[in-house]
Tab-separated table of C-alpha atoms and ligand atoms in Angstrom:
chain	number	residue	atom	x	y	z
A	310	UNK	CA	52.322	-94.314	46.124
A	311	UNK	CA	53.926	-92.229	43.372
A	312	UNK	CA	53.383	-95.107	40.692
A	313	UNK	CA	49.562	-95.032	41.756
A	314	UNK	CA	48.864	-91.594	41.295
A	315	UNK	CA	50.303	-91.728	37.817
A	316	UNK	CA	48.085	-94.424	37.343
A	317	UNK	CA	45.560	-93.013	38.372
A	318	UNK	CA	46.328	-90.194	35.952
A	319	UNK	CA	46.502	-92.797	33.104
A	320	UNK	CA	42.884	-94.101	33.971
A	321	UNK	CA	42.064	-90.745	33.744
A	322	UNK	CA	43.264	-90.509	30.067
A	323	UNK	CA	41.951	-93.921	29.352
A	324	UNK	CA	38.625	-92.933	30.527
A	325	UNK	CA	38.555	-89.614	28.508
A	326	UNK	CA	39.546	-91.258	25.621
A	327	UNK	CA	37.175	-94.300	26.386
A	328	UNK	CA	34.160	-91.156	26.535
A	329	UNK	CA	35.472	-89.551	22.787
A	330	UNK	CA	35.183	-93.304	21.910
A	331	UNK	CA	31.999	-93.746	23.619
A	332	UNK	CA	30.623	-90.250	22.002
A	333	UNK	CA	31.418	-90.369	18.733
A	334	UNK	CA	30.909	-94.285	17.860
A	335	UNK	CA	28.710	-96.355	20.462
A	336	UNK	CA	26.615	-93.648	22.316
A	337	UNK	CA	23.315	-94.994	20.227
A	338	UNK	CA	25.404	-98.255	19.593
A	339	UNK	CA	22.711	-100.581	19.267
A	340	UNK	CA	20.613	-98.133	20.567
A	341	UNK	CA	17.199	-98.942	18.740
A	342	UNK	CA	18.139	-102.797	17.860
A	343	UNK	CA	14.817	-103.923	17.700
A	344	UNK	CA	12.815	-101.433	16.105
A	345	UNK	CA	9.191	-102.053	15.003
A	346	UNK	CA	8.619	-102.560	11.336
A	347	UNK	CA	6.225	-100.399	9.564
A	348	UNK	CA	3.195	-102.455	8.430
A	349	UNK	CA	4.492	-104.760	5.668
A	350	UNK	CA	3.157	-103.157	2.292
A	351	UNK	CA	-0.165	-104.880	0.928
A	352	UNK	CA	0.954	-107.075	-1.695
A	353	UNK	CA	-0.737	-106.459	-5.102
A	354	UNK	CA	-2.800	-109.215	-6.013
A	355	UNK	CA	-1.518	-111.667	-8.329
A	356	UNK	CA	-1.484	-110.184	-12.557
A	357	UNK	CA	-4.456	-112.062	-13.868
A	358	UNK	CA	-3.540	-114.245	-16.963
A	359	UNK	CA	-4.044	-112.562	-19.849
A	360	UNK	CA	-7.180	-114.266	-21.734
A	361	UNK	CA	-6.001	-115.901	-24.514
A	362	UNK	CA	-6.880	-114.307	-28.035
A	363	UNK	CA	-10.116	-115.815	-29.577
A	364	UNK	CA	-9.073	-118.591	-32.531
A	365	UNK	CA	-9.657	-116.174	-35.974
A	366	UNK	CA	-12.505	-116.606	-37.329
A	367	UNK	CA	-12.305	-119.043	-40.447
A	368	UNK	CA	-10.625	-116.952	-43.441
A	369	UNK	CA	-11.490	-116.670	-46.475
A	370	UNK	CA	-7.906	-116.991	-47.482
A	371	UNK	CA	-7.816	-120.765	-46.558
A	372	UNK	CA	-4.449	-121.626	-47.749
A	373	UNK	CA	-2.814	-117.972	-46.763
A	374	UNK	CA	-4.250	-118.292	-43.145
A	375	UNK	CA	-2.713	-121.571	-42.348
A	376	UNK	CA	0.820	-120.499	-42.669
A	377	UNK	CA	0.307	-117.646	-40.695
A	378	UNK	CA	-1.731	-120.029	-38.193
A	379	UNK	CA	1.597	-122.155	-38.555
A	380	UNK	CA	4.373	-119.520	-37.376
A	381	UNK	CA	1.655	-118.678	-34.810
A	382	UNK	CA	1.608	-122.173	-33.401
A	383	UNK	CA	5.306	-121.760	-33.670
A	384	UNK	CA	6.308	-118.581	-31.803
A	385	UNK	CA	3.328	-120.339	-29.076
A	386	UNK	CA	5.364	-123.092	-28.480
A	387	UNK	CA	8.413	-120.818	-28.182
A	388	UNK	CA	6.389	-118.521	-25.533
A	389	UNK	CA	5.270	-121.692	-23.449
A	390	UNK	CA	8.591	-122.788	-23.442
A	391	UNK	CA	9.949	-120.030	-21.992
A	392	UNK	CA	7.150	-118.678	-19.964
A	393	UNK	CA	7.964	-122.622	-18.401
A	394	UNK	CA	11.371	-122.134	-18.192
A	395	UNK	CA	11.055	-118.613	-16.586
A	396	UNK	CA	8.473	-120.361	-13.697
A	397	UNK	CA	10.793	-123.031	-12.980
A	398	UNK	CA	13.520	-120.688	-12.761
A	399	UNK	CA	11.704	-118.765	-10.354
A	400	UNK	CA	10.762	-121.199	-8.006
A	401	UNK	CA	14.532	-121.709	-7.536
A	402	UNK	CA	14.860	-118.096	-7.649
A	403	UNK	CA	12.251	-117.385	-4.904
A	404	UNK	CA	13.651	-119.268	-2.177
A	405	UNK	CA	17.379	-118.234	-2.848
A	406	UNK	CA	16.010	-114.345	-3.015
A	407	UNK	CA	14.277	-115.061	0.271
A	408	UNK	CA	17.021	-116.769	2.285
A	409	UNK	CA	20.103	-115.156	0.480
A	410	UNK	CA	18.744	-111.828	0.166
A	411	UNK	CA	19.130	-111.403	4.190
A	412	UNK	CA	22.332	-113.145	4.032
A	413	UNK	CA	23.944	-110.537	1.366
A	414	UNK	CA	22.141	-107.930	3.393
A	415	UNK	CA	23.309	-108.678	6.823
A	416	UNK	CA	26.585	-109.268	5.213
A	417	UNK	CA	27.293	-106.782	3.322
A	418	UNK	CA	26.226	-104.384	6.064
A	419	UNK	CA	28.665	-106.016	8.333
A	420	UNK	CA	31.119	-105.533	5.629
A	421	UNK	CA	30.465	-102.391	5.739
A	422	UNK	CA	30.493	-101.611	9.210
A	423	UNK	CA	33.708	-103.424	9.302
A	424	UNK	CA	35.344	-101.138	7.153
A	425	UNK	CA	34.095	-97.875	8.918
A	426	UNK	CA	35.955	-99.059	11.790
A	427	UNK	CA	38.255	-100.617	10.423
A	428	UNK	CA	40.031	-97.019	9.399
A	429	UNK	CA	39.610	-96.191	13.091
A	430	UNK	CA	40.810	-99.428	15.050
A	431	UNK	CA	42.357	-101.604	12.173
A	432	UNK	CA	40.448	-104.365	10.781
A	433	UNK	CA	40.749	-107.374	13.688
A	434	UNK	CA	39.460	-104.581	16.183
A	435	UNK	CA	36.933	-104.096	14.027
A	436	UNK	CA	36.263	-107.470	12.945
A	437	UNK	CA	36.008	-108.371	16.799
A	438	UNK	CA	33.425	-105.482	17.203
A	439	UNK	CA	31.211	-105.887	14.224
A	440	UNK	CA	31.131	-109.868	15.313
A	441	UNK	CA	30.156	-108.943	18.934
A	442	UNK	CA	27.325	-107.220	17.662
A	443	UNK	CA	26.300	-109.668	15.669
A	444	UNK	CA	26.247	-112.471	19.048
A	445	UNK	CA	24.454	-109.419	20.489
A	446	UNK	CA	21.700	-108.909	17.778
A	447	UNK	CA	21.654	-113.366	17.465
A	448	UNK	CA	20.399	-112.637	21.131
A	449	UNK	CA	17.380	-110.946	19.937
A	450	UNK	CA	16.827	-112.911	17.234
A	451	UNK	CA	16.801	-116.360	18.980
A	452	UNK	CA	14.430	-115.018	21.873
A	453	UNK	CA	12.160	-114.032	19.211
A	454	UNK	CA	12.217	-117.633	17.536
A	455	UNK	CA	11.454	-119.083	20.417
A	456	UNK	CA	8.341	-116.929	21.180
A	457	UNK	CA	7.261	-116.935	17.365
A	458	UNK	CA	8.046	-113.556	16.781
A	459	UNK	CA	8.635	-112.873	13.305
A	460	UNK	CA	12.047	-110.851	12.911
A	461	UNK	CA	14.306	-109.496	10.072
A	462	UNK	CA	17.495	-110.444	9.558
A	463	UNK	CA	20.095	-108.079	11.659
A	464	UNK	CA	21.539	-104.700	9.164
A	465	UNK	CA	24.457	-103.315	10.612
A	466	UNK	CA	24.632	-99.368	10.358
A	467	UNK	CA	28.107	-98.159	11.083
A	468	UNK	CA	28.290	-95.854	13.876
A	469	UNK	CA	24.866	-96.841	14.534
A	470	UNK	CA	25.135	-100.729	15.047
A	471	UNK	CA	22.704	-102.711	13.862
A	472	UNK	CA	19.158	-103.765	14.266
A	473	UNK	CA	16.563	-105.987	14.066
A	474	UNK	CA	13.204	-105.040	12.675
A	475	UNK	CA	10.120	-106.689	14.785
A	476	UNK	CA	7.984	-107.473	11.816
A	477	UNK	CA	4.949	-108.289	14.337
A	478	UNK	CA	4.728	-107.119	18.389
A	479	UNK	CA	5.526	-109.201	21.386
A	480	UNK	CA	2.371	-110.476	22.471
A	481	UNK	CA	3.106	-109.026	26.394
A	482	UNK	CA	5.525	-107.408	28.655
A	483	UNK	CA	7.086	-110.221	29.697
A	484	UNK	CA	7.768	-112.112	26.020
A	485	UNK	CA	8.765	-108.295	25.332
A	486	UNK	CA	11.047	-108.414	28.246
A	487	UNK	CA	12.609	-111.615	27.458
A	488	UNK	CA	13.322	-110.498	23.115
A	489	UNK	CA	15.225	-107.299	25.390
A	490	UNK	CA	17.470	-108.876	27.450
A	491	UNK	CA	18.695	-111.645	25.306
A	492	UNK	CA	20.248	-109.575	23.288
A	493	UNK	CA	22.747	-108.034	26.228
A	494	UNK	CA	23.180	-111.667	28.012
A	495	UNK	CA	24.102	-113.321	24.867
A	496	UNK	CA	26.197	-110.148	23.456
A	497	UNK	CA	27.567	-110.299	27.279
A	498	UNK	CA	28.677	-114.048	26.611
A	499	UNK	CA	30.458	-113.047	23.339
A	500	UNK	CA	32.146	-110.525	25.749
A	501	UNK	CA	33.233	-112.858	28.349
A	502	UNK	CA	34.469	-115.368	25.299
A	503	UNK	CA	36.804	-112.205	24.500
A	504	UNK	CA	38.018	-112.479	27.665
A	505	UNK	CA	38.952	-116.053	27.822
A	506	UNK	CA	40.848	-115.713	25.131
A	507	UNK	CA	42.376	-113.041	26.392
A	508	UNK	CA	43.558	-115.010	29.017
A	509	UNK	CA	44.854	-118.036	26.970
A	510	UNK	CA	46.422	-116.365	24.270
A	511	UNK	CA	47.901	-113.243	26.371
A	512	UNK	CA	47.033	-110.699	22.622
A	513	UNK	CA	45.759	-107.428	24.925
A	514	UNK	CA	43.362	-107.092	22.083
A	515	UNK	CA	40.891	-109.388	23.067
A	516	UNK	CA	40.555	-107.626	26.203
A	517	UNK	CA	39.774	-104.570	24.626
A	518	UNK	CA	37.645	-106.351	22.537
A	519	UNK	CA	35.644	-107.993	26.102
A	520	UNK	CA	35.758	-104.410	27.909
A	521	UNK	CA	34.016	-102.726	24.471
A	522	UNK	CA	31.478	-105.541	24.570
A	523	UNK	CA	30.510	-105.172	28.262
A	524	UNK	CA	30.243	-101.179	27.991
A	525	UNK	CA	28.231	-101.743	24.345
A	526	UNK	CA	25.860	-104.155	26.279
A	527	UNK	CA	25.732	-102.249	29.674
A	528	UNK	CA	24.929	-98.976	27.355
A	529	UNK	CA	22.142	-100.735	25.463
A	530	UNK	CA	20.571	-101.889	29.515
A	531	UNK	CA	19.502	-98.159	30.076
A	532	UNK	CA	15.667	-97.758	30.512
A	533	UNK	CA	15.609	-95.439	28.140
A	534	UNK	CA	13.666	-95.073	25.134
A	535	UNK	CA	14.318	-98.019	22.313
A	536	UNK	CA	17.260	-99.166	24.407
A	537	UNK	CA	17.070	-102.592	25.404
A	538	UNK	CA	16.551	-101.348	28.956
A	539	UNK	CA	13.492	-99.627	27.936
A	540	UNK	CA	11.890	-102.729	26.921
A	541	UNK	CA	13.230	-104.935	29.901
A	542	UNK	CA	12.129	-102.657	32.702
A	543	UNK	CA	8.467	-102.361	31.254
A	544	UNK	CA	7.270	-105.726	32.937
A	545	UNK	CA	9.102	-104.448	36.186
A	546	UNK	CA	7.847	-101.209	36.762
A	547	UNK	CA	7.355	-98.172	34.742
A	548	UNK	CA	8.991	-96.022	38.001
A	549	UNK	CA	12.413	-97.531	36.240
A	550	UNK	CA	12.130	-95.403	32.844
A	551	UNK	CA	11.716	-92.762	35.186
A	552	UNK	CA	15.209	-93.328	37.099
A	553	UNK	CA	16.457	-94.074	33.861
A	554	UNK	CA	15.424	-91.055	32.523
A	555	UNK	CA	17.144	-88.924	35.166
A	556	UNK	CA	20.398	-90.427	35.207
A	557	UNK	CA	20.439	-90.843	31.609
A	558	UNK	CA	19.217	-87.285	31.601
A	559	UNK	CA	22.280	-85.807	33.392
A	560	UNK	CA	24.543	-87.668	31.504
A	561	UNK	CA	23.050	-86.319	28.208
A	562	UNK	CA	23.332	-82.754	29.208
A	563	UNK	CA	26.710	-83.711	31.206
A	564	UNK	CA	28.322	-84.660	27.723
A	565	UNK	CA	26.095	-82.815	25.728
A	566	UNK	CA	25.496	-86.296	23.404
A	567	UNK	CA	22.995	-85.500	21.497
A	568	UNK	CA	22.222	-89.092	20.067
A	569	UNK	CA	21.854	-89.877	23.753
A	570	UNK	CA	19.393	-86.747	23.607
A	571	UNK	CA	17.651	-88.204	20.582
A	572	UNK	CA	17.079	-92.095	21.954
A	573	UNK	CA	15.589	-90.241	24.966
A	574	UNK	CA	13.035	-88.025	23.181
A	575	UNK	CA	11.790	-90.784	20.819
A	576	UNK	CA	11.415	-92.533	24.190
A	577	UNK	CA	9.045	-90.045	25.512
A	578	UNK	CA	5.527	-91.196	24.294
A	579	UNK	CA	6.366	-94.562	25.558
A	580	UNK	CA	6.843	-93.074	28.813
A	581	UNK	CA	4.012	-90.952	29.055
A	582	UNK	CA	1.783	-94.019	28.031
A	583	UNK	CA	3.039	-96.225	30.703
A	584	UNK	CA	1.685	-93.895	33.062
A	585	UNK	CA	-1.557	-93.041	31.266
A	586	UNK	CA	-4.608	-94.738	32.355
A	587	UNK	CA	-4.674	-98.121	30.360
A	588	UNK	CA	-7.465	-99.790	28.259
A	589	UNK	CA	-8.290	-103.697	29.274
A	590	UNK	CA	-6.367	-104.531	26.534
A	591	UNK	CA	-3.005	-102.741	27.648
A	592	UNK	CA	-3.718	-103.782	31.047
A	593	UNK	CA	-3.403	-107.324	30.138
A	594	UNK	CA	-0.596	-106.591	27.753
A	595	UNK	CA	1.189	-105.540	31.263
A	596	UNK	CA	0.129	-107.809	33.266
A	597	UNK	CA	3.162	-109.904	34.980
A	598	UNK	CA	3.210	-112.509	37.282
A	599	UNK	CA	4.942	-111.675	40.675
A	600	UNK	CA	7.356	-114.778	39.820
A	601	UNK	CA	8.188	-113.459	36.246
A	602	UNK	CA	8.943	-109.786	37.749
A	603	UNK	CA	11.556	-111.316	40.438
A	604	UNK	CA	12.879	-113.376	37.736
A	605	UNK	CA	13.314	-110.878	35.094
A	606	UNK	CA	14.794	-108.575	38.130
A	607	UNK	CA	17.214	-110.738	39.326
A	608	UNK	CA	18.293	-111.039	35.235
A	609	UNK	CA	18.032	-107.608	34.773
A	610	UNK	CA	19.892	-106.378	37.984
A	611	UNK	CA	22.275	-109.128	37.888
A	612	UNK	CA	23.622	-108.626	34.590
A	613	UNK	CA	24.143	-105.017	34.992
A	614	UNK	CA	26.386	-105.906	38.394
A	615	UNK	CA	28.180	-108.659	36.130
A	616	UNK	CA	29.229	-105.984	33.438
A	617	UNK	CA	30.133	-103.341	35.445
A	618	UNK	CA	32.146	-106.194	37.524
A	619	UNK	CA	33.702	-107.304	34.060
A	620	UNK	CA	33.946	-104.175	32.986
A	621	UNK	CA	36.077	-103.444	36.105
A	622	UNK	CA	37.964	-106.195	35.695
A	623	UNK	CA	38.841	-105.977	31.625
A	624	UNK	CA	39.942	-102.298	31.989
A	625	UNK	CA	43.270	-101.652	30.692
A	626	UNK	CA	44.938	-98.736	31.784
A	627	UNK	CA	47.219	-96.884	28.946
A	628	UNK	CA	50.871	-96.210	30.105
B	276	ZN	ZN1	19.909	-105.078	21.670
């Protein structure tokens, strides 16, 4: 009896400490992943080619003007050479800029990210985190590849996570649904990986690591705002941003987390136009088939049981 009070007074600890971890680092962990690009800037047209200078006009100077005509000819050749030699280098420097680019991007901000926490947890904590994220953001992406969404690369953002930029909207609810919730059931897998080798290799670490990836992907299944909630529960009903507003809502004010504050306000229009009367065009942006809403429920619902179950189940209470 004695040995579970104190236990219970350890939990207690853990959990407090668990909230100044949850406040200051993951509150808006992932909190707007997939965040809609601003309209790609209008290219500027392609430089016109400089007209080539008229041939000079026969000289007077016959003898004079050929030798000048010569080094012209010359320093031509040179140019065409390396106005060649620049366009061939560019086609191989086009393709590398527009694959490696993202990789040096979404690697170095991982990097980065790693670091940041790094000085808080050490650097395999860290390295665990920052990689869970990534399987968590991979989620997005790979939903969006298969609906022919054109996505960025994922940028991690220490204390902020990462994101994805949605270079084009989901083409309905339900495709919008879908790019939402793989991110948690993938990041949830990476989670549940954690676990198992938790359970092979005994190193408590990787259960810390599984518990911090089912809170981080529980977190980002609010209906709030940008969360990955938010965009779930829009081809369910619109009555769930509500409920997700309230409880959300007293937790905010509860812990005074501003961030969560923040995620909730930019969420605002989007809730007020859910309710607002809709144009034929919106209405058929929302319109769900009775067997996609069960479906997307039952993921939905069911993967918010399964984390708080693993969550339950990964929690390691600090003696
Ligand atoms: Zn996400």
């Amino acid at each position: 009896m004695e040995k579970k009070t104190k236990l219970s007074w350890s939990k207690r600890r853990t959990l407090a400490r668990t909230y100044l971890t949850f406040r200051s680092v993951s509150l808006n962990l992932l909190g707007m992943d997939l965040v809609p690009e601003n309209p790609p800037p209008v290219q500027p047209a392609a430089q016109p080619v400089p007209p080539r200078l008229p041939p000079d006009p026969p000289s007077r100077l016959g003898q004079r003007k050929k030798w000048w005509e010569k080094i012209l000819a010359v320093l031509g050749a040179v140019g065409a050479a390396i106005a060649k030699f620049f366009a061939q280098i560019k086609l191989l420097i086009l393709p590398l800029l527009k694959f490696g680019l993202p990789i040096l991007k979404t690697g170095g901000t991982m990097l980065l990210s790693m670091w940041v926490y790094a000085q808080m947890w050490g650097w395999w904590f860290a390295a665990g985190f920052v990689i869970l994220i990534f399987v968590h953001e991979c989620g997005h992406l790979i939903a969006a590849k298969i609906f022919g969404l054109k996505v960025s690369a994922p940028m991690f953002i220490p204390f902020l996570g990462a994101l994805i930029l949605l270079k084009e909207s989901p083409r309905n609810a339900w495709v919008e649904a879908w790019v939402g919730i793989a991110g948690p059931i993938l990041g949830s897998l990476g989670a549940l990986v954690c676990e198992m080798i938790y359970l092979t290799t005994g190193d408590p670490m990787y259960r810390a690591l599984a518990y911090t990836g089912f809170f981080i992907n529980l977190f980002n299944l609010a209906p709030v705002g940008q969360l990955d909630g938010g965009r779930v529960v829009t081809a369910l009903s619109p009555w769930l941003w509500v409920a997700g507003y309230v409880i959300m809502g007293i937790f905010a004010i509860n812990h005074l987390s501003l961030i969560l504050i923040l995620i909730m306000a930019t969420g605002l229009p989007r809730l007020f136009s859910l309710f607002r009367a809709k144009t034929d065009e919106q209405k058929r942006y929302f319109e769900v088939t009775a067997a996609q809403r069960f479906i997307m429920a039952g993921m939905y619902f069911g993967l918010i049981a399964l984390l708080l179950v693993g969550m339950e189940l990964t929690f390691i209470p600090r003696n």
